[in-house]
CSV table of C-alpha atoms in Angstrom, one decimal:
chain,number,residue,atom,x,y,z
A,263,UNK,CA,0.5,-17.6,-22.6
A,264,UNK,CA,2.3,-16.0,-25.3
A,265,UNK,CA,0.6,-13.6,-28.3
A,266,UNK,CA,2.4,-12.9,-31.5
A,267,UNK,CA,1.1,-10.6,-34.1
A,268,UNK,CA,1.6,-10.2,-37.6
A,269,UNK,CA,0.2,-8.1,-40.6
A,270,UNK,CA,-0.3,-9.9,-44.2
A,271,UNK,CA,-1.8,-7.2,-46.3
A,272,UNK,CA,-5.2,-6.6,-44.8
A,273,UNK,CA,-5.1,-9.0,-42.5
A,274,UNK,CA,-4.0,-9.4,-38.8
A,275,UNK,CA,-3.0,-12.5,-37.7
A,276,UNK,CA,-3.2,-13.3,-34.0
A,277,UNK,CA,-1.5,-16.2,-32.9
A,278,UNK,CA,-1.8,-17.7,-29.0
A,279,UNK,CA,0.6,-20.3,-27.7
A,280,UNK,CA,-0.1,-22.0,-24.7
A,281,UNK,CA,-3.2,-22.4,-22.4
A,282,UNK,CA,-6.2,-20.0,-23.2
A,283,UNK,CA,-7.9,-20.3,-19.8
A,284,UNK,CA,-9.5,-18.0,-17.0
A,285,UNK,CA,-5.7,-16.9,-16.1
A,286,UNK,CA,-4.7,-16.3,-19.7
A,287,UNK,CA,-8.1,-15.0,-21.5
A,288,UNK,CA,-8.6,-11.6,-20.4
A,289,UNK,CA,-5.1,-10.2,-21.7
A,290,UNK,CA,-5.8,-12.5,-25.1
A,291,UNK,CA,-9.3,-10.6,-25.5
A,292,UNK,CA,-8.1,-7.5,-24.4
A,293,UNK,CA,-5.7,-7.3,-27.5
A,294,UNK,CA,-8.5,-8.7,-29.8
A,295,UNK,CA,-11.1,-6.4,-28.9
A,296,UNK,CA,-8.5,-3.5,-29.8
A,297,UNK,CA,-7.7,-5.1,-33.0
A,298,UNK,CA,-11.8,-5.7,-33.6
A,299,UNK,CA,-12.1,-1.9,-33.2
A,300,UNK,CA,-10.4,-0.7,-36.3
A,301,UNK,CA,-12.4,0.3,-39.2
A,302,UNK,CA,-13.3,-3.2,-41.3
A,303,UNK,CA,-11.4,-5.1,-39.3
A,304,UNK,CA,-10.1,-8.2,-40.6
A,305,UNK,CA,-8.6,-10.7,-38.5
A,306,UNK,CA,-7.4,-14.3,-38.3
A,307,UNK,CA,-6.6,-16.3,-35.0
A,308,UNK,CA,-4.5,-19.0,-35.3
A,309,UNK,CA,-4.7,-21.4,-32.5
A,310,UNK,CA,-1.8,-23.8,-33.9
A,311,UNK,CA,0.0,-23.5,-30.5
A,312,UNK,CA,-3.2,-23.5,-28.1
A,313,UNK,CA,-3.1,-26.8,-26.4
A,314,UNK,CA,-6.3,-25.8,-24.3
A,315,UNK,CA,-9.0,-23.5,-24.3
A,316,UNK,CA,-11.4,-22.8,-21.5
A,317,UNK,CA,-15.3,-21.2,-21.3
A,318,UNK,CA,-13.4,-18.0,-20.7
A,319,UNK,CA,-11.4,-18.6,-24.1
A,320,UNK,CA,-14.1,-19.5,-26.2
A,321,UNK,CA,-16.0,-16.2,-24.4
A,322,UNK,CA,-13.4,-13.4,-25.7
A,323,UNK,CA,-13.2,-15.2,-29.4
A,324,UNK,CA,-17.1,-14.6,-29.3
A,325,UNK,CA,-17.0,-11.1,-28.0
A,326,UNK,CA,-14.1,-10.8,-30.8
A,327,UNK,CA,-16.3,-12.3,-33.4
A,328,UNK,CA,-19.6,-10.0,-32.7
A,329,UNK,CA,-17.1,-7.0,-32.5
A,330,UNK,CA,-15.6,-7.3,-35.8
A,331,UNK,CA,-18.8,-8.0,-37.7
A,332,UNK,CA,-20.5,-5.1,-36.2
A,333,UNK,CA,-17.5,-3.3,-37.9
A,334,UNK,CA,-18.3,-4.5,-40.9
A,335,UNK,CA,-15.4,-6.6,-40.5
A,336,UNK,CA,-14.2,-10.4,-41.0
A,337,UNK,CA,-13.1,-13.0,-38.5
A,338,UNK,CA,-11.6,-16.6,-38.9
A,339,UNK,CA,-9.6,-19.3,-37.1
A,340,UNK,CA,-7.1,-21.8,-38.4
A,341,UNK,CA,-4.9,-24.3,-37.5
A,342,UNK,CA,-7.0,-25.7,-34.4
A,343,UNK,CA,-5.4,-28.7,-33.2
A,344,UNK,CA,-6.8,-32.1,-31.4
A,345,UNK,CA,-8.6,-31.2,-28.0
A,346,UNK,CA,-9.3,-27.6,-28.9
A,347,UNK,CA,-11.1,-28.6,-31.9
A,348,UNK,CA,-12.9,-31.1,-30.0
A,349,UNK,CA,-14.2,-28.2,-27.7
A,350,UNK,CA,-15.0,-26.0,-30.7
A,351,UNK,CA,-17.2,-28.7,-32.1
A,352,UNK,CA,-19.1,-29.6,-29.1
A,353,UNK,CA,-19.9,-26.0,-27.8
A,354,UNK,CA,-21.1,-25.5,-31.7
A,355,UNK,CA,-18.4,-22.8,-32.0
A,356,UNK,CA,-17.5,-24.5,-35.4
A,357,UNK,CA,-21.1,-23.4,-37.1
A,358,UNK,CA,-20.5,-19.6,-35.6
A,359,UNK,CA,-16.8,-19.1,-37.2
A,360,UNK,CA,-15.3,-19.9,-40.2
A,361,UNK,CA,-12.4,-22.6,-39.2
A,362,UNK,CA,-9.9,-23.2,-41.6
A,363,UNK,CA,-7.5,-25.7,-41.6
A,364,UNK,CA,-4.2,-23.8,-42.3
A,365,UNK,CA,-2.9,-20.5,-42.5
A,366,UNK,CA,-2.6,-19.7,-46.1
A,367,UNK,CA,-6.2,-21.1,-46.7
A,368,UNK,CA,-7.5,-18.6,-44.1
A,369,UNK,CA,-5.4,-16.0,-45.4
A,370,UNK,CA,-6.7,-16.2,-49.1
A,371,UNK,CA,-10.2,-16.2,-48.0
A,372,UNK,CA,-9.8,-13.0,-45.9
A,373,UNK,CA,-8.0,-11.2,-48.3
A,374,UNK,CA,-10.2,-11.5,-50.9
A,375,UNK,CA,-13.6,-11.3,-48.9
A,376,UNK,CA,-16.0,-8.3,-48.9
A,377,UNK,CA,-16.4,-7.1,-45.5
């Protein structure tokens, strides 16, 4: 798994590429937790490069969401493709997370939202 970060205004974009499974989710989760620890974090998780997500991957995203909300921040997910989107839908994560079809729309929302 590859993880990349980019800052756009007040929003930190975390892009993952590869599989988000039991072997790779701990590294991804650690980074999300660090970013979520900032005051009023605004995180965008770009999953366009993720080909597979397991329950361990779902757990790290949920843990980050909880931490971001506790810090009065905001978190969204964007560009989720095929099988990964199906997993998010079947598990009900699309009702818990804001999922945007593309990065630009998510960035606009996160940049303008109140924490």
